[in-house]
mmCIF file of C-alpha atoms in Angstrom:
data_model
loop_
_atom_site.group_PDB
_atom_site.id
_atom_site.type_symbol
_atom_site.label_atom_id
_atom_site.label_comp_id
_atom_site.label_asym_id
_atom_site.label_seq_id
_atom_site.Cartn_x
_atom_site.Cartn_y
_atom_site.Cartn_z
ATOM 1 C CA MET R 274 -15.386 -1.343 -9.046
ATOM 2 C CA ALA R 275 -17.551 1.408 -10.508
ATOM 3 C CA ARG R 276 -16.946 3.523 -7.379
ATOM 4 C CA ALA R 277 -13.166 2.970 -7.616
ATOM 5 C CA ILE R 278 -13.214 4.136 -11.240
ATOM 6 C CA GLU R 279 -15.367 7.136 -10.295
ATOM 7 C CA LEU R 280 -12.811 8.095 -7.621
ATOM 8 C CA SER R 281 -9.988 7.718 -10.155
ATOM 9 C CA GLU R 282 -11.752 10.043 -12.573
ATOM 10 C CA ARG R 283 -12.453 12.708 -9.956
ATOM 11 C CA THR R 284 -8.943 12.763 -8.498
ATOM 12 C CA SER R 285 -7.156 12.796 -11.859
ATOM 13 C CA LEU R 286 -9.424 14.779 -14.188
ATOM 14 C CA VAL R 287 -11.437 17.070 -11.895
ATOM 15 C CA GLU R 288 -9.141 17.727 -8.926
ATOM 16 C CA SER R 289 -5.806 17.141 -10.704
ATOM 17 C CA ALA R 290 -4.634 15.694 -7.385
ATOM 18 C CA GLY R 291 -2.733 12.746 -8.854
ATOM 19 C CA GLY R 292 -2.947 9.860 -11.254
ATOM 20 C CA ALA R 293 -6.093 8.005 -12.295
ATOM 21 C CA PHE R 294 -6.137 5.693 -9.297
ATOM 22 C CA GLY R 295 -9.113 5.087 -7.015
ATOM 23 C CA ALA R 296 -9.892 2.250 -4.643
ATOM 24 C CA VAL R 297 -12.569 0.923 -2.326
ATOM 25 C CA ILE R 298 -12.510 -1.773 0.318
ATOM 26 C CA VAL R 299 -15.631 -3.845 0.769
ATOM 27 C CA ARG R 300 -16.739 -6.290 3.434
ATOM 28 C CA ASP R 301 -20.110 -8.045 3.401
ATOM 29 C CA GLY R 302 -21.249 -5.963 0.431
ATOM 30 C CA LYS R 303 -20.566 -2.635 2.173
ATOM 31 C CA ILE R 304 -17.805 -0.111 1.416
ATOM 32 C CA ILE R 305 -15.764 0.266 4.592
ATOM 33 C CA GLY R 306 -13.069 2.505 3.122
ATOM 34 C CA GLU R 307 -12.235 4.345 -0.042
ATOM 35 C CA GLY R 308 -9.398 6.440 -1.357
ATOM 36 C CA ALA R 309 -7.924 8.159 -4.368
ATOM 37 C CA ASN R 310 -4.456 9.088 -5.526
ATOM 38 C CA ARG R 311 -3.411 12.476 -4.114
ATOM 39 C CA VAL R 312 0.346 12.278 -4.669
ATOM 40 C CA VAL R 313 0.486 15.687 -6.383
ATOM 41 C CA ALA R 314 -1.965 17.509 -4.108
ATOM 42 C CA GLU R 315 -0.360 16.280 -0.892
ATOM 43 C CA ASN R 316 3.277 16.139 -2.064
ATOM 44 C CA ASP R 317 3.308 12.587 -0.737
ATOM 45 C CA PRO R 318 4.587 9.740 -2.931
ATOM 46 C CA THR R 319 2.751 7.205 -0.752
ATOM 47 C CA TRP R 320 -0.714 8.761 -1.145
ATOM 48 C CA HIS R 321 -1.977 6.106 -3.543
ATOM 49 C CA GLY R 322 -5.655 5.233 -3.797
ATOM 50 C CA GLU R 323 -5.169 1.796 -2.310
ATOM 51 C CA MET R 324 -3.100 3.116 0.586
ATOM 52 C CA ALA R 325 -5.744 5.734 1.386
ATOM 53 C CA ALA R 326 -8.532 3.153 1.170
ATOM 54 C CA ILE R 327 -6.658 0.797 3.501
ATOM 55 C CA ARG R 328 -5.960 3.593 6.006
ATOM 56 C CA ASN R 329 -9.580 4.760 5.925
ATOM 57 C CA ALA R 330 -10.987 1.241 6.262
ATOM 58 C CA CYS R 331 -8.672 0.405 9.160
ATOM 59 C CA LYS R 332 -9.645 3.615 10.930
ATOM 60 C CA ALA R 333 -13.363 2.975 10.360
ATOM 61 C CA GLU R 334 -13.047 -0.628 11.547
ATOM 62 C CA GLY R 335 -10.808 0.184 14.505
ATOM 63 C CA SER R 336 -8.327 -2.471 13.446
ATOM 64 C CA PHE R 337 -5.070 -2.771 11.541
ATOM 65 C CA LYS R 338 -6.362 -5.970 9.924
ATOM 66 C CA LEU R 339 -9.031 -6.072 7.244
ATOM 67 C CA ARG R 340 -9.789 -9.788 7.295
ATOM 68 C CA ASP R 341 -12.513 -10.932 4.933
ATOM 69 C CA ALA R 342 -12.335 -7.602 3.089
ATOM 70 C CA THR R 343 -11.902 -7.168 -0.649
ATOM 71 C CA LEU R 344 -9.996 -4.397 -2.414
ATOM 72 C CA TYR R 345 -11.381 -3.013 -5.683
ATOM 73 C CA THR R 346 -8.935 -0.738 -7.455
ATOM 74 C CA SER R 347 -9.113 1.128 -10.748
ATOM 75 C CA ALA R 348 -5.652 -0.093 -11.738
ATOM 76 C CA GLU R 349 -3.388 -3.002 -10.908
ATOM 77 C CA PRO R 350 -1.682 -2.227 -7.582
ATOM 78 C CA CYS R 351 1.931 -1.068 -7.480
ATOM 79 C CA PRO R 352 4.418 -2.986 -5.290
ATOM 80 C CA MET R 353 3.795 -0.712 -2.272
ATOM 81 C CA CYS R 354 0.020 -1.037 -2.457
ATOM 82 C CA MET R 355 0.120 -4.774 -3.000
ATOM 83 C CA ALA R 356 2.432 -5.172 -0.013
ATOM 84 C CA ALA R 357 0.062 -3.044 2.096
ATOM 85 C CA SER R 358 -2.805 -5.307 1.010
ATOM 86 C CA TYR R 359 -0.899 -8.307 2.346
ATOM 87 C CA TRP R 360 -0.067 -6.491 5.596
ATOM 88 C CA ALA R 361 -3.741 -5.546 6.034
ATOM 89 C CA GLY R 362 -4.877 -9.129 5.549
ATOM 90 C CA ILE R 363 -7.109 -8.371 2.581
ATOM 91 C CA LYS R 364 -8.576 -11.586 1.180
ATOM 92 C CA ALA R 365 -8.904 -10.625 -2.505
ATOM 93 C CA VAL R 366 -7.972 -7.862 -4.938
ATOM 94 C CA PHE R 367 -9.857 -6.950 -8.105
ATOM 95 C CA TYR R 368 -8.413 -4.402 -10.530
ATOM 96 C CA ALA R 369 -9.569 -2.753 -13.750
ATOM 97 C CA ALA R 370 -6.697 -1.237 -15.781
ATOM 98 C CA THR R 371 -3.393 -3.107 -16.063
ATOM 99 C CA ILE R 372 0.154 -2.034 -15.293
ATOM 100 C CA GLY R 373 0.576 -1.793 -19.069
ATOM 101 C CA ASP R 374 -2.411 0.564 -19.334
ATOM 102 C CA ALA R 375 -0.977 2.828 -16.618
ATOM 103 C CA LEU R 376 2.318 2.921 -18.513
ATOM 104 C CA GLU R 377 0.744 3.548 -21.926
ATOM 105 C CA TYR R 378 -1.786 6.199 -20.923
ATOM 106 C CA GLY R 379 -0.161 7.788 -17.877
ATOM 107 C CA ASN R 380 3.553 7.039 -18.147
ATOM 108 C CA PHE R 381 3.444 5.265 -14.760
ATOM 109 C CA ASP R 382 6.344 2.826 -14.809
ATOM 110 C CA ASP R 383 7.051 0.594 -11.806
ATOM 111 C CA SER R 384 9.369 -1.759 -13.692
ATOM 112 C CA MET R 385 12.465 -0.266 -12.040
ATOM 113 C CA ILE R 386 11.047 -1.026 -8.590
ATOM 114 C CA TYR R 387 10.207 -4.618 -9.529
ATOM 115 C CA GLY R 388 13.758 -5.002 -10.844
ATOM 116 C CA GLU R 389 15.368 -3.416 -7.786
ATOM 117 C CA ILE R 390 13.503 -5.676 -5.370
ATOM 118 C CA LYS R 391 14.911 -8.745 -7.121
ATOM 119 C CA LYS R 392 18.527 -7.540 -6.837
ATOM 120 C CA PRO R 393 20.848 -8.381 -3.956
ATOM 121 C CA LEU R 394 21.175 -5.469 -1.510
ATOM 122 C CA THR R 395 24.681 -4.670 -2.736
ATOM 123 C CA GLU R 396 23.477 -4.182 -6.330
ATOM 124 C CA ARG R 397 20.534 -1.846 -5.740
ATOM 125 C CA SER R 398 20.584 1.723 -7.071
ATOM 126 C CA ILE R 399 19.859 3.172 -3.605
ATOM 127 C CA PRO R 400 22.749 2.159 -1.333
ATOM 128 C CA ILE R 401 21.562 0.053 1.584
ATOM 129 C CA LYS R 402 23.896 -0.854 4.434
ATOM 130 C CA GLN R 403 23.382 -2.280 7.866
ATOM 131 C CA ILE R 404 24.647 -0.285 10.876
ATOM 132 C CA LEU R 405 24.129 -0.373 14.671
ATOM 133 C CA ARG R 406 22.542 -3.837 14.613
ATOM 134 C CA ALA R 407 23.507 -4.663 18.199
ATOM 135 C CA GLU R 408 21.798 -1.524 19.514
ATOM 136 C CA ALA R 409 18.656 -2.214 17.513
ATOM 137 C CA VAL R 410 18.544 -5.855 18.592
ATOM 138 C CA GLU R 411 18.581 -4.766 22.249
ATOM 139 C CA VAL R 412 15.272 -2.989 21.642
ATOM 140 C CA TRP R 413 13.929 -6.066 19.834
ATOM 141 C CA LYS R 414 14.867 -8.245 22.790
ATOM 142 C CA LYS R 415 12.926 -5.969 25.137
ATOM 143 C CA TYR R 416 10.011 -5.956 22.732
ATOM 144 C CA LYS R 417 9.996 -9.749 22.680
ATOM 145 C CA GLU R 418 9.609 -9.781 26.466
ATOM 146 C CA LYS R 419 6.907 -7.086 26.551
ATOM 147 C CA THR R 420 3.848 -8.773 28.002
ATOM 148 C CA ASP R 421 1.259 -6.338 26.668
ATOM 149 C CA ARG R 422 2.405 -6.091 23.050
ATOM 150 C CA VAL R 423 -0.155 -6.530 20.339
ATOM 151 C CA GLN R 424 0.521 -9.491 18.080
ATOM 152 C CA TYR R 425 0.204 -8.976 14.378
#
């Protein structure tokens, strides 16, 4: 956790690359990936510390799954980062600062996203409509029959 907090300090206070978010992924007592928020520096709203740590760990491990790995993050993960943790198969998450701390000291507010996710599709603030399902399903059918596809 100390390394995650160190990364958060460097990216936010020294580099001014983004918010005070740093993360490391550990397996068997060894850091296999780390990352820091670089949303501002990279003009990329997905460049969160946890996302970078997951990408770096997966690359280092040569796998899109991080089974038996633990995520240490300087702040409670946002919805995107928590979802990525599930997708990566991370076994545990430890965080330091809370969502409330990020709101109070950095004005980071994810409450709208949490609220939007709970709404039916027709009530969300970003319009979402289904189109060309039949065409997309044809690709899915072919994918289902693909003998060399990687299961995940």
